[in-house]
Amino acid sequence: MDTPFRSGLEGVIVAETEISHVDGANGRLIYRGGYHIEEVADRSYEELVHLLLYGRLPDWGELAATTAGLMKQRELNDAARAALAGLSTSADPMDALRTVLSAQGAQRGVAQPTAAEAIAVTAAAATAVAACHRHRQGLPLPEARMDLGHVANFLYQLHGREPDQAQVRWLETYFVVTADHALSPSTFTAQIVGSTGSDLWSAIVAAVGALKGPAHGGATVEATRMLERVGGPEHAESFVLDVLSHRGRLMGFGHREYRRYDPRARILADVCQAANPGYHAVARAVEDVALRELARRHPDRPNLTNVDYFAGGVLSGVGIPPDFFTCMFAAARTVGWAAHVVEYVARGERIVSPASRWIGPDARAAWRHQ
Ligand code: ACO
């Protein structure tokens, strides 16, 4: 019997994982070890990295080791710096990030997917984003600081000044809640590359390429641009009605899996209120009308607020320009990509090699008669 074709692999289970679980019907995101996202949202990114890679929140000694591992490997090597220097300052930020990580990995040599290598690529990803941002401004990358945590050092290298503690906390929450999300398209991409026996850096570079697509990583910037167009909370009603009357999509609403409010959006809404009150005021006004109208138009299919809606307010609140939003997503998600690849390879799973259905013409006559 023919195996049914599922466009976009919707509903097809292609892996088993204990890294994270999306319970869309109940609006829950569970991280490794059974932690609800709300339980760990206030943890440091270092703790989260340890949890996703080793399966438990670290004790004091383990946290010190993971923190040191991230810290020691945050410098970009010569190959990565040279690759970035060779790019135009107008290069797309995601193209630049992909190039820098590729060069960094090439100079390290072939690295099998292990938790230790995952820490190396996670450390480099944040520095690479900061470096791409500095390069675009024509500014040198400040040397990494060894007295700062992962997120604080990132902000220091990005802006070239002492990071503000409140901004560090806001961005750290963003990093923690976007660190993993089951088998997203970019995570699956990384897993496919890892399944072939390739190295971890190749898997991460491929994932960056997948995330770049506007249907995947680009929704945060789209939601931000949409809210900029509203022109203030008093225009929320007319804006939403206008978009929907033209069969447009309200960015930051709807999700393939969540049928309840995305738990990450709830957390980031609070952060956004503190980090960017102006954005938050417009976003809340639009959200009230959007949820009402989407529920009225699709009573059987809830399209609620998703993670991207408030994320742009958090990121702009800490000084990230919109065209770097997808890079930020990549920097936070690198550990999740790596954790899935390490898990898949450690289990000795098979190479991912699906089938396709032939819809071309019949075999050519000349060959048929041979
Ligand atoms: N605005 C308006 N209508 C919507 C929205 C929205 N944001 N989301 C869904 N709908 C409507 C669709 O028009 C469709 O209606 P129809 O059946 O009358 O044509 C119905 O709800 C179902 O929509 P689908 O596109 O079939 O739902 P799907 O699960 O395939 O898509 C998606 C989910 C792509 C996220 C969609 O909700 C969307 O386009 N949202 C806006 C973009 C966005 O915010 N993306 C980020 C998602 S989160 C993430 O990926 C990290």
Coordinates of C-alpha atoms and ligand atoms in Angstrom, one line a residue:
M1 CA 0.0 0.0 0.0
D2 CA 1.2 3.5 -0.9
T3 CA 2.4 5.6 2.1
P4 CA 0.1 8.8 2.2
F5 CA 1.7 12.0 1.1
R6 CA 1.5 14.7 3.8
S7 CA 2.3 18.2 2.5
G8 CA 4.7 20.0 4.8
L9 CA 5.0 16.8 6.9
E10 CA 2.1 18.1 9.0
G11 CA 1.3 15.7 11.8
V12 CA 4.1 13.3 10.8
I13 CA 6.2 12.1 13.7
V14 CA 9.8 12.0 12.6
A15 CA 11.7 11.8 15.9
E16 CA 11.5 11.1 19.6
T17 CA 12.8 13.7 21.9
E18 CA 13.1 14.7 25.5
I19 CA 14.5 18.2 24.8
S20 CA 11.2 20.0 24.7
H21 CA 7.5 19.4 24.1
V22 CA 4.8 21.7 22.7
D23 CA 1.4 20.8 24.2
G24 CA -0.6 23.1 21.9
A25 CA -4.0 22.0 23.0
N26 CA -3.3 23.2 26.5
G27 CA -1.0 26.1 25.7
R28 CA 2.1 24.6 27.3
L29 CA 5.7 24.5 26.5
I30 CA 7.7 21.9 28.5
Y31 CA 11.5 22.0 28.6
R32 CA 13.7 19.0 29.3
G33 CA 13.2 17.4 32.7
G34 CA 9.5 18.3 32.6
Y35 CA 9.8 22.0 33.4
H36 CA 7.0 24.3 32.3
I37 CA 8.4 27.4 30.5
E38 CA 7.0 29.6 33.3
E39 CA 9.0 27.7 35.9
V40 CA 12.4 28.5 34.3
A41 CA 11.7 31.9 32.7
D42 CA 13.6 33.6 35.5
R43 CA 16.6 31.3 35.3
S44 CA 19.9 32.4 33.7
Y45 CA 20.7 31.4 30.2
E46 CA 23.6 29.4 31.4
E47 CA 21.3 27.3 33.6
L48 CA 19.0 26.8 30.6
V49 CA 21.9 25.7 28.4
H50 CA 22.9 23.2 31.0
L51 CA 19.3 21.9 31.3
L52 CA 18.8 21.4 27.6
L53 CA 22.2 19.8 27.1
Y54 CA 22.5 17.6 30.2
G55 CA 18.9 17.1 31.2
R56 CA 18.8 18.7 34.6
L57 CA 19.2 22.1 36.2
P58 CA 22.8 22.5 37.3
D59 CA 24.1 22.4 40.9
W60 CA 26.6 25.0 41.8
G61 CA 29.7 23.2 40.4
E62 CA 27.9 22.2 37.2
L63 CA 26.7 25.8 36.6
A64 CA 30.3 27.0 37.2
A65 CA 31.6 24.5 34.6
T66 CA 28.9 25.4 32.0
T67 CA 29.4 29.1 32.6
A68 CA 33.2 28.7 32.1
G69 CA 32.7 26.7 29.0
L70 CA 30.6 29.4 27.4
M71 CA 32.9 32.1 28.5
K72 CA 36.1 30.5 27.3
Q73 CA 34.7 29.9 23.8
R74 CA 33.1 33.2 23.1
E75 CA 36.0 34.7 21.1
L76 CA 35.7 34.5 17.3
N77 CA 38.7 32.9 15.6
D78 CA 40.8 34.4 12.9
A79 CA 38.9 32.6 10.1
A80 CA 35.6 33.9 11.4
R81 CA 36.9 37.5 11.7
A82 CA 38.4 37.4 8.2
A83 CA 35.2 36.0 6.7
L84 CA 33.2 38.8 8.2
A85 CA 35.7 41.4 7.1
G86 CA 35.4 40.2 3.6
L87 CA 31.6 40.9 3.5
S88 CA 30.0 44.1 2.5
T89 CA 28.6 46.2 5.4
S90 CA 25.3 45.9 3.6
A91 CA 25.2 42.1 3.7
D92 CA 22.0 40.6 5.0
P93 CA 22.5 40.0 8.8
M94 CA 21.5 36.3 8.5
D95 CA 23.8 35.8 5.6
A96 CA 26.6 37.3 7.6
L97 CA 25.8 35.2 10.6
R98 CA 25.8 32.0 8.5
T99 CA 29.2 32.9 7.0
V100 CA 30.8 33.7 10.3
L101 CA 29.7 30.5 12.0
S102 CA 30.7 28.5 9.0
A103 CA 34.2 29.9 9.1
Q104 CA 34.5 29.5 12.9
G105 CA 33.5 25.9 12.5
A106 CA 35.9 25.3 9.6
Q107 CA 38.9 26.5 11.6
R108 CA 38.0 24.3 14.6
G109 CA 38.0 21.2 12.3
V110 CA 35.5 18.3 12.2
A111 CA 33.6 18.3 15.4
Q112 CA 31.2 15.4 16.2
P113 CA 28.0 16.5 17.9
T114 CA 28.6 16.4 21.7
A115 CA 27.4 18.5 24.6
A116 CA 30.8 20.1 24.8
E117 CA 30.8 21.1 21.2
A118 CA 27.2 22.4 21.6
I119 CA 28.5 24.8 24.3
A120 CA 31.2 26.0 21.9
V121 CA 28.8 26.8 19.1
T122 CA 26.3 28.4 21.5
A123 CA 29.0 30.7 22.8
A124 CA 30.2 31.6 19.3
A125 CA 26.7 32.3 18.0
A126 CA 26.0 35.2 20.3
T127 CA 29.4 36.8 19.6
A128 CA 28.9 36.3 15.9
V129 CA 25.6 38.2 16.0
A130 CA 27.3 41.1 17.9
A131 CA 30.2 41.0 15.4
C132 CA 27.8 41.2 12.4
H133 CA 26.1 44.2 14.0
R134 CA 29.4 46.0 14.7
H135 CA 30.6 45.2 11.2
R136 CA 27.5 46.8 9.6
Q137 CA 28.2 49.9 11.6
G138 CA 31.8 49.9 10.5
L139 CA 32.9 49.5 14.2
P140 CA 35.4 47.0 15.7
L141 CA 34.1 44.2 17.9
P142 CA 35.1 44.9 21.5
E143 CA 37.0 42.1 23.1
A144 CA 34.8 39.7 25.0
R145 CA 34.5 40.3 28.8
M146 CA 35.3 37.4 31.0
D147 CA 33.6 39.0 34.0
L148 CA 30.1 39.0 32.4
G149 CA 27.5 36.3 31.9
H150 CA 26.5 35.2 28.4
V151 CA 23.7 37.7 27.8
A152 CA 25.5 40.6 29.5
N153 CA 28.6 40.0 27.5
F154 CA 26.5 39.9 24.3
L155 CA 25.0 43.3 25.0
Y156 CA 28.4 44.6 25.9
Q157 CA 29.9 43.5 22.6
L158 CA 26.9 44.6 20.6
H159 CA 26.7 48.1 22.0
G160 CA 30.3 48.6 23.1
R161 CA 29.3 49.9 26.5
E162 CA 28.6 48.6 30.0
P163 CA 25.3 46.7 29.8
D164 CA 22.3 48.0 31.7
Q165 CA 21.3 45.4 34.3
A166 CA 17.5 45.7 33.6
Q167 CA 18.2 45.2 29.8
V168 CA 20.3 42.1 30.6
R169 CA 17.4 40.6 32.5
W170 CA 14.9 41.4 29.8
L171 CA 17.0 39.9 27.1
E172 CA 17.9 36.9 29.2
T173 CA 14.2 36.1 29.5
Y174 CA 13.9 36.3 25.7
F175 CA 16.9 34.0 25.3
V176 CA 15.4 31.5 27.9
V177 CA 11.9 31.3 26.4
T178 CA 13.1 31.0 22.8
A179 CA 15.9 28.6 23.5
D180 CA 13.9 25.6 22.1
H181 CA 10.6 24.7 20.7
A182 CA 10.4 21.0 19.7
L183 CA 11.0 20.1 16.1
S184 CA 10.6 23.5 14.3
P185 CA 11.7 23.6 10.7
S186 CA 15.2 24.9 11.5
T187 CA 15.6 22.3 14.3
F188 CA 14.6 19.5 11.9
T189 CA 17.0 20.9 9.3
A190 CA 19.9 20.7 11.9
Q191 CA 18.8 17.2 12.8
I192 CA 18.8 16.0 9.2
V193 CA 22.3 17.3 8.7
G194 CA 23.4 15.6 12.0
S195 CA 21.8 12.4 10.9
T196 CA 24.1 12.1 8.0
G197 CA 27.2 11.9 10.3
S198 CA 28.1 15.5 9.4
D199 CA 29.6 17.8 12.1
L200 CA 27.7 20.0 14.5
W201 CA 28.8 23.3 12.9
S202 CA 27.4 22.3 9.5
A203 CA 24.1 21.4 11.2
I204 CA 23.9 24.8 12.9
V205 CA 24.8 26.7 9.7
A206 CA 22.1 24.8 7.8
A207 CA 19.6 25.7 10.6
V208 CA 20.5 29.4 10.3
G209 CA 19.7 29.1 6.6
A210 CA 16.3 27.6 7.4
L211 CA 15.5 30.2 10.0
K212 CA 16.2 33.0 7.6
G213 CA 13.0 32.3 5.6
P214 CA 10.2 34.8 6.3
A215 CA 7.8 32.0 7.0
H216 CA 9.9 30.9 9.9
G217 CA 12.2 33.3 11.7
G218 CA 10.9 36.5 10.1
A219 CA 7.6 36.9 12.0
T220 CA 9.0 39.0 14.8
V221 CA 10.1 41.7 12.5
E222 CA 6.8 41.5 10.6
A223 CA 4.8 41.9 13.8
T224 CA 6.9 44.9 14.7
R225 CA 6.5 46.6 11.3
M226 CA 2.8 46.0 11.5
L227 CA 2.5 47.7 14.9
E228 CA 4.6 50.6 13.6
R229 CA 2.0 51.1 10.9
V230 CA -0.9 51.3 13.4
G231 CA 0.0 54.8 14.4
G232 CA -1.1 54.6 18.1
P233 CA -3.6 52.7 20.3
E234 CA -6.5 54.9 19.2
H235 CA -6.2 53.5 15.7
A236 CA -6.2 49.8 16.7
E237 CA -9.9 49.1 15.9
S238 CA -9.8 50.6 12.4
F239 CA -6.4 49.0 11.6
V240 CA -7.4 45.5 12.5
L241 CA -10.7 45.7 10.7
D242 CA -9.0 47.0 7.6
V243 CA -6.4 44.2 7.5
L244 CA -9.0 41.5 8.0
S245 CA -11.4 43.0 5.5
H246 CA -8.6 42.7 2.9
R247 CA -8.0 39.1 3.9
G248 CA -4.7 40.1 5.3
R249 CA -2.9 38.3 8.1
L250 CA -2.4 39.9 11.5
M251 CA 1.3 39.2 12.3
G252 CA 1.9 37.7 15.7
F253 CA -1.3 35.7 15.8
G254 CA -2.0 32.1 15.0
H255 CA 0.2 29.0 15.3
R256 CA 0.3 25.6 13.8
E257 CA 0.3 23.9 17.2
Y258 CA -1.1 26.3 19.9
R259 CA -4.8 26.4 20.3
R260 CA -4.4 28.4 23.5
Y261 CA -2.4 31.6 24.2
D262 CA 1.3 30.9 23.5
P263 CA 2.9 30.7 27.0
R264 CA 6.0 32.5 25.7
A265 CA 3.9 35.4 24.5
R266 CA 2.4 35.8 28.0
I267 CA 5.9 36.0 29.5
L268 CA 7.3 38.3 26.9
A269 CA 4.2 40.6 27.2
D270 CA 5.2 41.4 30.8
V271 CA 8.9 42.0 29.8
C272 CA 7.7 44.1 26.9
Q273 CA 5.7 46.3 29.2
A274 CA 8.8 47.1 31.2
A275 CA 11.3 47.3 28.3
N276 CA 9.2 49.2 25.8
P277 CA 6.0 50.7 27.2
G278 CA 5.1 52.5 24.0
Y279 CA 5.2 49.3 21.9
H280 CA 3.3 47.5 24.6
A281 CA 0.5 50.1 24.7
V282 CA -0.1 49.8 20.9
A283 CA 0.3 46.0 21.0
R284 CA -2.3 45.5 23.8
A285 CA -4.8 47.8 22.0
V286 CA -4.4 45.9 18.7
E287 CA -4.4 42.5 20.5
D288 CA -7.8 43.2 22.2
V289 CA -9.4 43.9 18.8
A290 CA -7.5 41.2 17.0
L291 CA -8.5 38.4 19.4
R292 CA -12.1 39.5 19.4
E293 CA -12.3 39.6 15.5
L294 CA -10.3 36.4 14.9
A295 CA -12.5 34.6 17.3
R296 CA -15.6 35.9 15.6
R297 CA -14.4 35.0 12.1
H298 CA -13.0 31.6 13.1
P299 CA -15.0 30.3 16.1
D300 CA -13.8 26.8 15.7
R301 CA -10.1 27.5 15.1
P302 CA -8.5 29.7 17.8
N303 CA -5.8 32.0 16.4
L304 CA -4.3 33.6 19.5
T305 CA -1.2 35.7 20.2
N306 CA 2.1 33.9 19.5
V307 CA 5.7 34.5 20.7
D308 CA 6.6 36.9 17.9
Y309 CA 4.0 39.5 18.9
F310 CA 5.7 40.9 22.0
A311 CA 9.2 39.7 21.2
G312 CA 9.9 42.7 18.9
G313 CA 9.1 45.1 21.7
V314 CA 11.6 43.3 24.0
L315 CA 14.3 43.3 21.4
S316 CA 13.9 46.9 20.4
G317 CA 13.7 47.8 24.1
V318 CA 17.3 46.6 24.5
G319 CA 18.5 48.4 21.4
I320 CA 18.3 45.7 18.7
P321 CA 17.4 47.0 15.3
P322 CA 14.5 45.1 13.6
D323 CA 16.7 43.6 10.8
F324 CA 18.7 41.8 13.5
F325 CA 15.6 40.2 15.1
T326 CA 16.0 36.9 13.2
C327 CA 19.7 36.8 14.2
M328 CA 18.7 37.2 17.8
F329 CA 16.3 34.3 17.5
A330 CA 19.2 32.3 16.0
A331 CA 21.6 33.2 18.9
A332 CA 19.0 32.1 21.5
R333 CA 18.0 29.0 19.6
T334 CA 21.4 27.6 18.7
V335 CA 21.5 25.6 22.0
G336 CA 18.2 24.1 21.1
W337 CA 19.3 23.1 17.6
A338 CA 22.5 21.7 19.0
A339 CA 20.7 19.8 21.8
H340 CA 18.4 18.0 19.3
V341 CA 21.4 17.1 17.1
V342 CA 23.4 15.7 20.0
E343 CA 20.4 13.8 21.2
Y344 CA 19.6 12.3 17.8
V345 CA 23.2 11.2 17.2
A346 CA 23.8 9.9 20.7
R347 CA 20.7 7.6 20.3
G348 CA 22.3 6.1 17.1
E349 CA 19.2 7.0 15.1
R350 CA 19.1 6.4 11.4
I351 CA 19.9 8.8 8.6
V352 CA 16.8 10.9 7.8
S353 CA 15.9 10.0 4.2
P354 CA 12.2 10.2 3.3
A355 CA 10.6 9.2 0.1
S356 CA 8.9 11.3 -2.6
R357 CA 6.0 10.4 -4.9
W358 CA 6.8 10.5 -8.6
I359 CA 4.4 12.8 -10.6
G360 CA 6.5 13.1 -13.7
P361 CA 5.7 11.5 -17.1
D362 CA 5.8 7.8 -17.7
A363 CA 9.2 6.3 -18.4
R364 CA 10.4 7.2 -21.9
A365 CA 9.4 4.8 -24.6
A366 CA 13.0 4.2 -25.8
W367 CA 14.0 2.9 -22.4
R368 CA 10.7 1.0 -21.8
H369 CA 11.5 -1.3 -24.8
Q370 CA 15.0 -2.1 -23.7
Ligands
ACO1 N1 -4.5 36.7 10.8 C1 -5.6 36.5 10.1 N2 -6.2 35.3 9.9 C2 -5.5 34.3 10.3 C3 -4.3 34.4 11.0 C4 -3.8 35.7 11.2 N3 -2.6 35.8 11.9 N4 -3.8 33.2 11.3 C5 -4.7 32.3 10.8 N5 -5.7 33.0 10.2 C6 -6.9 32.4 9.5 C7 -6.5 32.0 8.1 O1 -6.8 33.1 7.2 C8 -7.3 30.8 7.9 O2 -8.6 31.2 7.5 P1 -9.4 30.6 6.3 O3 -9.6 29.1 6.6 O4 -10.7 31.3 6.2 O5 -8.6 30.8 5.1 C9 -7.4 30.1 9.2 O6 -7.2 31.2 10.2 C10 -6.4 29.0 9.4 O7 -5.1 29.5 9.0 P2 -3.9 28.6 8.4 O8 -3.0 29.5 7.7 O9 -4.5 27.4 7.7 O10 -3.2 28.1 9.8 P3 -1.8 27.4 9.8 O11 -1.8 26.6 11.1 O12 -1.4 26.7 8.6 O13 -0.8 28.7 10.0 C11 0.3 30.5 10.8 C12 -0.4 29.2 11.1 C13 1.2 30.4 9.6 C14 1.2 30.9 12.0 C15 -0.8 31.6 10.6 O14 -1.6 31.7 11.8 C16 -0.2 32.9 10.3 O15 0.0 33.2 9.1 N6 0.0 33.8 11.3 C17 0.6 35.1 11.0 C18 2.1 35.0 10.9 C19 2.8 34.7 12.3 O16 2.5 35.3 13.3 N7 3.7 33.7 12.2 C20 4.5 33.3 13.4 C21 4.0 32.0 13.9 S1 4.9 31.5 15.4 C22 6.3 30.9 14.8 O17 6.4 30.3 13.8 C23 7.5 31.1 15.7

